Amino acid sequence: MYSETTDGIEIAVEPHYLDDQSEPEAHRFLWAYTVVIANHSSHTVQLETRYWRITNEQGQVEEVEGPGVVGEHPLLGPGDSYQYTSGCPLNTPSGTMVGHYVMRRDDGTRFKAIIPAFSLDRPDTVRTLN
């Protein structure tokens, strides 16, 4: 699990390779990732938008942004948490994702809650670090 805390908002991500839905011969590799957003601050916050930077193992980048997550704009009071699962396709056996959520506090101020960088690695892929 990967975790990052920004202004009291902890974001933890756990990716899983979806072997049964991937088609390596067609260069289609699928992952699910579960995100838990926990509010450790003293403010109520609402998730307004998301931004993802997805990079495959060849360095090709795709940016995804939009309102909410999985069609929702969760509102989290102090001590609350929210969990969702989504997915990501790649055309290579590995890659990375990183991003942020724009959150709005109950006083109207906004900030970016960092989503930690995490690896999307097919379990049987051998990685070479340079």
JSON list of N, CA, C and O in Angstrom, two decimals, residues 71-100:
[
{"chain": "A", "resi": 71, "resn": "GLY", "atom": "N", "xyz": [-18.00, 9.07, -9.98]},
{"chain": "A", "resi": 71, "resn": "GLY", "atom": "CA", "xyz": [-19.29, 9.75, -10.00]},
{"chain": "A", "resi": 71, "resn": "GLY", "atom": "C", "xyz": [-19.72, 10.39, -8.69]},
{"chain": "A", "resi": 71, "resn": "GLY", "atom": "O", "xyz": [-20.86, 10.82, -8.56]},
{"chain": "A", "resi": 72, "resn": "GLU", "atom": "N", "xyz": [-18.83, 10.46, -7.74]},
{"chain": "A", "resi": 72, "resn": "GLU", "atom": "CA", "xyz": [-19.19, 11.01, -6.42]},
{"chain": "A", "resi": 72, "resn": "GLU", "atom": "C", "xyz": [-18.24, 12.14, -6.02]},
{"chain": "A", "resi": 72, "resn": "GLU", "atom": "O", "xyz": [-17.11, 12.22, -6.51]},
{"chain": "A", "resi": 73, "resn": "HIS", "atom": "N", "xyz": [-18.72, 12.99, -5.12]},
{"chain": "A", "resi": 73, "resn": "HIS", "atom": "CA", "xyz": [-17.94, 14.07, -4.51]},
{"chain": "A", "resi": 73, "resn": "HIS", "atom": "C", "xyz": [-18.02, 13.89, -3.00]},
{"chain": "A", "resi": 73, "resn": "HIS", "atom": "O", "xyz": [-18.80, 14.58, -2.33]},
{"chain": "A", "resi": 74, "resn": "PRO", "atom": "N", "xyz": [-17.25, 12.93, -2.46]},
{"chain": "A", "resi": 74, "resn": "PRO", "atom": "CA", "xyz": [-17.41, 12.61, -1.04]},
{"chain": "A", "resi": 74, "resn": "PRO", "atom": "C", "xyz": [-17.14, 13.80, -0.12]},
{"chain": "A", "resi": 74, "resn": "PRO", "atom": "O", "xyz": [-16.23, 14.58, -0.34]},
{"chain": "A", "resi": 75, "resn": "LEU", "atom": "N", "xyz": [-17.98, 13.91, 0.91]},
{"chain": "A", "resi": 75, "resn": "LEU", "atom": "CA", "xyz": [-17.87, 14.92, 1.96]},
{"chain": "A", "resi": 75, "resn": "LEU", "atom": "C", "xyz": [-17.40, 14.19, 3.21]},
{"chain": "A", "resi": 75, "resn": "LEU", "atom": "O", "xyz": [-18.05, 13.25, 3.68]},
{"chain": "A", "resi": 76, "resn": "LEU", "atom": "N", "xyz": [-16.25, 14.62, 3.75]},
{"chain": "A", "resi": 76, "resn": "LEU", "atom": "CA", "xyz": [-15.64, 13.93, 4.89]},
{"chain": "A", "resi": 76, "resn": "LEU", "atom": "C", "xyz": [-15.49, 14.87, 6.08]},
{"chain": "A", "resi": 76, "resn": "LEU", "atom": "O", "xyz": [-14.75, 15.86, 6.01]},
{"chain": "A", "resi": 77, "resn": "GLY", "atom": "N", "xyz": [-16.18, 14.55, 7.15]},
{"chain": "A", "resi": 77, "resn": "GLY", "atom": "CA", "xyz": [-15.99, 15.29, 8.39]},
{"chain": "A", "resi": 77, "resn": "GLY", "atom": "C", "xyz": [-14.72, 14.81, 9.08]},
{"chain": "A", "resi": 77, "resn": "GLY", "atom": "O", "xyz": [-14.13, 13.79, 8.70]},
{"chain": "A", "resi": 78, "resn": "PRO", "atom": "N", "xyz": [-14.27, 15.52, 10.11]},
{"chain": "A", "resi": 78, "resn": "PRO", "atom": "CA", "xyz": [-13.10, 15.07, 10.86]},
{"chain": "A", "resi": 78, "resn": "PRO", "atom": "C", "xyz": [-13.28, 13.63, 11.33]},
{"chain": "A", "resi": 78, "resn": "PRO", "atom": "O", "xyz": [-14.33, 13.27, 11.87]},
{"chain": "A", "resi": 79, "resn": "GLY", "atom": "N", "xyz": [-12.28, 12.79, 11.06]},
{"chain": "A", "resi": 79, "resn": "GLY", "atom": "CA", "xyz": [-12.34, 11.39, 11.45]},
{"chain": "A", "resi": 79, "resn": "GLY", "atom": "C", "xyz": [-13.00, 10.47, 10.45]},
{"chain": "A", "resi": 79, "resn": "GLY", "atom": "O", "xyz": [-12.95, 9.24, 10.61]},
{"chain": "A", "resi": 80, "resn": "ASP", "atom": "N", "xyz": [-13.65, 11.02, 9.42]},
{"chain": "A", "resi": 80, "resn": "ASP", "atom": "CA", "xyz": [-14.32, 10.19, 8.41]},
{"chain": "A", "resi": 80, "resn": "ASP", "atom": "C", "xyz": [-13.33, 9.66, 7.38]},
{"chain": "A", "resi": 80, "resn": "ASP", "atom": "O", "xyz": [-12.25, 10.22, 7.17]},
{"chain": "A", "resi": 81, "resn": "SER", "atom": "N", "xyz": [-13.73, 8.59, 6.71]},
{"chain": "A", "resi": 81, "resn": "SER", "atom": "CA", "xyz": [-12.94, 8.08, 5.59]},
{"chain": "A", "resi": 81, "resn": "SER", "atom": "C", "xyz": [-13.89, 7.65, 4.48]},
{"chain": "A", "resi": 81, "resn": "SER", "atom": "O", "xyz": [-15.09, 7.43, 4.71]},
{"chain": "A", "resi": 82, "resn": "TYR", "atom": "N", "xyz": [-13.33, 7.54, 3.29]},
{"chain": "A", "resi": 82, "resn": "TYR", "atom": "CA", "xyz": [-14.10, 7.17, 2.09]},
{"chain": "A", "resi": 82, "resn": "TYR", "atom": "C", "xyz": [-13.22, 6.23, 1.27]},
{"chain": "A", "resi": 82, "resn": "TYR", "atom": "O", "xyz": [-12.01, 6.48, 1.12]},
{"chain": "A", "resi": 83, "resn": "GLN", "atom": "N", "xyz": [-13.81, 5.17, 0.75]},
{"chain": "A", "resi": 83, "resn": "GLN", "atom": "CA", "xyz": [-13.06, 4.20, -0.04]},
{"chain": "A", "resi": 83, "resn": "GLN", "atom": "C", "xyz": [-13.75, 3.96, -1.37]},
{"chain": "A", "resi": 83, "resn": "GLN", "atom": "O", "xyz": [-14.98, 3.89, -1.43]},
{"chain": "A", "resi": 84, "resn": "TYR", "atom": "N", "xyz": [-12.96, 3.85, -2.43]},
{"chain": "A", "resi": 84, "resn": "TYR", "atom": "CA", "xyz": [-13.51, 3.48, -3.73]},
{"chain": "A", "resi": 84, "resn": "TYR", "atom": "C", "xyz": [-12.48, 2.67, -4.49]},
{"chain": "A", "resi": 84, "resn": "TYR", "atom": "O", "xyz": [-11.30, 2.67, -4.18]},
{"chain": "A", "resi": 85, "resn": "THR", "atom": "N", "xyz": [-12.96, 1.96, -5.51]},
{"chain": "A", "resi": 85, "resn": "THR", "atom": "CA", "xyz": [-12.09, 1.18, -6.38]},
{"chain": "A", "resi": 85, "resn": "THR", "atom": "C", "xyz": [-12.36, 1.60, -7.82]},
{"chain": "A", "resi": 85, "resn": "THR", "atom": "O", "xyz": [-13.51, 1.80, -8.22]},
{"chain": "A", "resi": 86, "resn": "SER", "atom": "N", "xyz": [-11.29, 1.77, -8.57]},
{"chain": "A", "resi": 86, "resn": "SER", "atom": "CA", "xyz": [-11.39, 2.13, -9.99]},
{"chain": "A", "resi": 86, "resn": "SER", "atom": "C", "xyz": [-10.36, 1.29, -10.74]},
{"chain": "A", "resi": 86, "resn": "SER", "atom": "O", "xyz": [-9.76, 0.38, -10.17]},
{"chain": "A", "resi": 87, "resn": "GLY", "atom": "N", "xyz": [-10.18, 1.59, -12.02]},
{"chain": "A", "resi": 87, "resn": "GLY", "atom": "CA", "xyz": [-9.27, 0.79, -12.82]},
{"chain": "A", "resi": 87, "resn": "GLY", "atom": "C", "xyz": [-8.44, 1.61, -13.78]},
{"chain": "A", "resi": 87, "resn": "GLY", "atom": "O", "xyz": [-8.73, 2.79, -14.03]},
{"chain": "A", "resi": 88, "resn": "CYS", "atom": "N", "xyz": [-7.40, 0.98, -14.31]},
{"chain": "A", "resi": 88, "resn": "CYS", "atom": "CA", "xyz": [-6.50, 1.63, -15.25]},
{"chain": "A", "resi": 88, "resn": "CYS", "atom": "C", "xyz": [-6.00, 0.62, -16.27]},
{"chain": "A", "resi": 88, "resn": "CYS", "atom": "O", "xyz": [-5.41, -0.40, -15.89]},
{"chain": "A", "resi": 89, "resn": "PRO", "atom": "N", "xyz": [-6.19, 0.89, -17.57]},
{"chain": "A", "resi": 89, "resn": "PRO", "atom": "CA", "xyz": [-5.59, 0.05, -18.60]},
{"chain": "A", "resi": 89, "resn": "PRO", "atom": "C", "xyz": [-4.25, 0.62, -19.03]},
{"chain": "A", "resi": 89, "resn": "PRO", "atom": "O", "xyz": [-4.04, 1.83, -19.03]},
{"chain": "A", "resi": 90, "resn": "LEU", "atom": "N", "xyz": [-3.33, -0.25, -19.39]},
{"chain": "A", "resi": 90, "resn": "LEU", "atom": "CA", "xyz": [-2.06, 0.16, -19.98]},
{"chain": "A", "resi": 90, "resn": "LEU", "atom": "C", "xyz": [-1.80, -0.72, -21.21]},
{"chain": "A", "resi": 90, "resn": "LEU", "atom": "O", "xyz": [-2.33, -1.82, -21.30]},
{"chain": "A", "resi": 91, "resn": "ASN", "atom": "N", "xyz": [-0.96, -0.22, -22.10]},
{"chain": "A", "resi": 91, "resn": "ASN", "atom": "CA", "xyz": [-0.56, -1.02, -23.25]},
{"chain": "A", "resi": 91, "resn": "ASN", "atom": "C", "xyz": [0.81, -1.65, -23.06]},
{"chain": "A", "resi": 91, "resn": "ASN", "atom": "O", "xyz": [1.38, -2.21, -23.98]},
{"chain": "A", "resi": 92, "resn": "THR", "atom": "N", "xyz": [1.35, -1.55, -21.84]},
{"chain": "A", "resi": 92, "resn": "THR", "atom": "CA", "xyz": [2.62, -2.18, -21.47]},
{"chain": "A", "resi": 92, "resn": "THR", "atom": "C", "xyz": [2.40, -2.93, -20.15]},
{"chain": "A", "resi": 92, "resn": "THR", "atom": "O", "xyz": [1.47, -2.61, -19.41]},
{"chain": "A", "resi": 93, "resn": "PRO", "atom": "N", "xyz": [3.29, -3.88, -19.82]},
{"chain": "A", "resi": 93, "resn": "PRO", "atom": "CA", "xyz": [3.10, -4.68, -18.59]},
{"chain": "A", "resi": 93, "resn": "PRO", "atom": "C", "xyz": [3.34, -3.94, -17.29]},
{"chain": "A", "resi": 93, "resn": "PRO", "atom": "O", "xyz": [3.09, -4.49, -16.22]},
{"chain": "A", "resi": 94, "resn": "SER", "atom": "N", "xyz": [3.83, -2.71, -17.36]},
{"chain": "A", "resi": 94, "resn": "SER", "atom": "CA", "xyz": [4.02, -1.95, -16.12]},
{"chain": "A", "resi": 94, "resn": "SER", "atom": "C", "xyz": [3.93, -0.45, -16.40]},
{"chain": "A", "resi": 94, "resn": "SER", "atom": "O", "xyz": [3.98, -0.01, -17.55]},
{"chain": "A", "resi": 95, "resn": "GLY", "atom": "N", "xyz": [3.81, 0.30, -15.32]},
{"chain": "A", "resi": 95, "resn": "GLY", "atom": "CA", "xyz": [3.74, 1.75, -15.41]},
{"chain": "A", "resi": 95, "resn": "GLY", "atom": "C", "xyz": [3.59, 2.34, -14.03]},
{"chain": "A", "resi": 95, "resn": "GLY", "atom": "O", "xyz": [3.75, 1.64, -13.02]},
{"chain": "A", "resi": 96, "resn": "THR", "atom": "N", "xyz": [3.28, 3.62, -13.98]},
{"chain": "A", "resi": 96, "resn": "THR", "atom": "CA", "xyz": [3.09, 4.30, -12.70]},
{"chain": "A", "resi": 96, "resn": "THR", "atom": "C", "xyz": [1.89, 5.25, -12.80]},
{"chain": "A", "resi": 96, "resn": "THR", "atom": "O", "xyz": [1.51, 5.68, -13.88]},
{"chain": "A", "resi": 97, "resn": "MET", "atom": "N", "xyz": [1.34, 5.56, -11.65]},
{"chain": "A", "resi": 97, "resn": "MET", "atom": "CA", "xyz": [0.28, 6.57, -11.54]},
{"chain": "A", "resi": 97, "resn": "MET", "atom": "C", "xyz": [0.63, 7.48, -10.37]},
{"chain": "A", "resi": 97, "resn": "MET", "atom": "O", "xyz": [1.20, 7.05, -9.37]},
{"chain": "A", "resi": 98, "resn": "VAL", "atom": "N", "xyz": [0.29, 8.75, -10.52]},
{"chain": "A", "resi": 98, "resn": "VAL", "atom": "CA", "xyz": [0.45, 9.75, -9.46]},
{"chain": "A", "resi": 98, "resn": "VAL", "atom": "C", "xyz": [-0.58, 10.83, -9.73]},
{"chain": "A", "resi": 98, "resn": "VAL", "atom": "O", "xyz": [-1.05, 10.98, -10.86]},
{"chain": "A", "resi": 99, "resn": "GLY", "atom": "N", "xyz": [-0.94, 11.60, -8.72]},
{"chain": "A", "resi": 99, "resn": "GLY", "atom": "CA", "xyz": [-1.92, 12.66, -8.97]},
{"chain": "A", "resi": 99, "resn": "GLY", "atom": "C", "xyz": [-2.27, 13.45, -7.74]},
{"chain": "A", "resi": 99, "resn": "GLY", "atom": "O", "xyz": [-1.53, 13.48, -6.76]},
{"chain": "A", "resi": 100, "resn": "HIS", "atom": "N", "xyz": [-3.45, 14.07, -7.81]},
{"chain": "A", "resi": 100, "resn": "HIS", "atom": "CA", "xyz": [-3.96, 14.82, -6.66]},
{"chain": "A", "resi": 100, "resn": "HIS", "atom": "C", "xyz": [-5.47, 14.98, -6.76]},
{"chain": "A", "resi": 100, "resn": "HIS", "atom": "O", "xyz": [-6.05, 14.81, -7.85]}
]
